[in-house]
Amino acid sequence: MPDQLATHEVLNQPPPLVDFNAFELDVPLQSALERNGAAAHRDQLAVFGKRVGSFEALEWGRLANENPPKLKTFDRFGHRIDEVEFHPAYHQLMRLGLESGVSGAAWTAEQAGHTLHASLLYLMTQADAGTACPMSMTYAVVPALRAEPAVAAEWEPRVTSGRYDPRFIPAAEKTGATMGMAMTEKQGGSDVRANTTRAHALGTGEYELIGHKWFCSAPMSDAFLTLAYAEGGLTCFLVPRWRPDGTRNAIHIMRLKDKLGDRSNASSEIEYHGAWAQRVGEEGRGIRTIIDMVQGTRLDCIAGSAAGMRAALTQAAWHTRHRTAFQRQLADQPAMRGVLADLALEVEAATALMIRIASAFDAAQASDEREAAFARLATPIAKYWVCKRQPGFVYEALECLGGAGFVEEGPMPRLFRQSPLNAIWEGSGNVIALDALRALTREPGAWEALRAELGLAQGAHPLLDAAIDRIDGIRVNGVPAESEARAFVETVALALEAACLRDAPSAVLAGFCATRLDPDNRAFLHGAASASLDTDRLLARALPSE
């Protein structure tokens, strides 16, 4: 009787993808580190890669997103507390990332610290992207803090400590601190000069702020960098959650954002009701001061999007290797192989460019002016292109799973919801493309440094040589018009990605150039270009091993 009642046996379904080493399976990342002189970090990254690929960490990511933060404006007695409550999994993820060096490594590692940071954040994002946001801001705040030595002396040791202390108490009593950012307002958005928040001087370097911020990420951070108008103009301030006298600072969290993705991380709207603040940098130099932080978070947007694409490719590759259709594994079907190989090329290029820019950050920290100029221009170019490629990429990877990719029990819906975020954060498409044009005119040596990077790759492939010639032709006429900003940045980004792959295996460089740089062969969708790809070699680098 039981056999007669059985409706079916579950067959032809992939096993769960858990307990894998996200670093050791990532050949493109390993190759990029080697090409950029950062292979010394392999052992540390392998240890961290095992942690983020573990069932435990992946489960933390799921739980933190399925149980989003909750705002507690008042306690049960009616006292205003402005606290955000997180699921325990959030705290486990924060501890994992911070105590593994995601935020502090750039400033504490003996060599290639920014490259190590970008790699750690890239791996961390594959467990959970939301918690990577406060880790990124905590990393990126250091250069801005240094604009005010007294503030840096107090706060830099806290944000680089490599410790996670979630207690809501004054930062001086904690073992480590995290930092947030609050710049934009309702009426201005990216146009921060339209801000209306005002700063009233109290004494030497101390102010009270009155106003609002439309977007404040990670409101449970220990302090925030923010912008407000002082007597001397738009100025950068550090606003801690606690005042020096040990009372709560007058930062009111009005509500949490109900976001498309990034659900494990709290984002909020806040008001300053006479909030105590310290000036960071000179009055009237607020944008110039905080842009150093923005440059770091833009690097992390690149790393985060590269990671989101890598995570999606890993899921697609795993699924297609373990599912059969029409008498063959999906991964052996020619059409599917073409799609997967094309996706693999995208990840190769994004990862190579991310690591190259991170290495420029390292050189700039060592006072290499040419590399600093390169990073100033290459960062917005890469941020524009890599982040914009993510949503379409993740969708294509999701489709590789068919209907299974559209079901919330799996990871693909979360990856898809997350995918537009980095293209919007820290300057959306038009803003970032125009910023690249601005760097051409305002940053001495920026174009020369980037053109020199392209020059190193000349001769590597005829299609890359032709792309560089086209770029030179554009530059003959000076800086492109604003209406041409997107087209120019896209053209340069593709050539720069190819240049970063100049020492990659021939299957990678030739495949990338044929599908991205050949005007007669570029396709609108992944897997549609007519070029013949060495799918065996490309997929051997991309597919997780058993």
mmCIF file of C-alpha atoms in Angstrom, residues 440 474-480:
data_model
loop_
_atom_site.group_PDB
_atom_site.id
_atom_site.type_symbol
_atom_site.label_atom_id
_atom_site.label_comp_id
_atom_site.label_asym_id
_atom_site.label_seq_id
_atom_site.Cartn_x
_atom_site.Cartn_y
_atom_site.Cartn_z
ATOM 1 C CA LEU A 440 39.938 64.476 -16.946
ATOM 2 C CA ILE A 474 38.038 60.716 -29.162
ATOM 3 C CA ARG A 475 40.617 62.418 -26.960
ATOM 4 C CA VAL A 476 42.083 64.367 -29.875
ATOM 5 C CA ASN A 477 39.003 66.551 -29.663
ATOM 6 C CA GLY A 478 39.467 67.207 -25.952
ATOM 7 C CA VAL A 479 37.122 66.243 -23.129
ATOM 8 C CA PRO A 480 33.873 64.705 -24.449
#
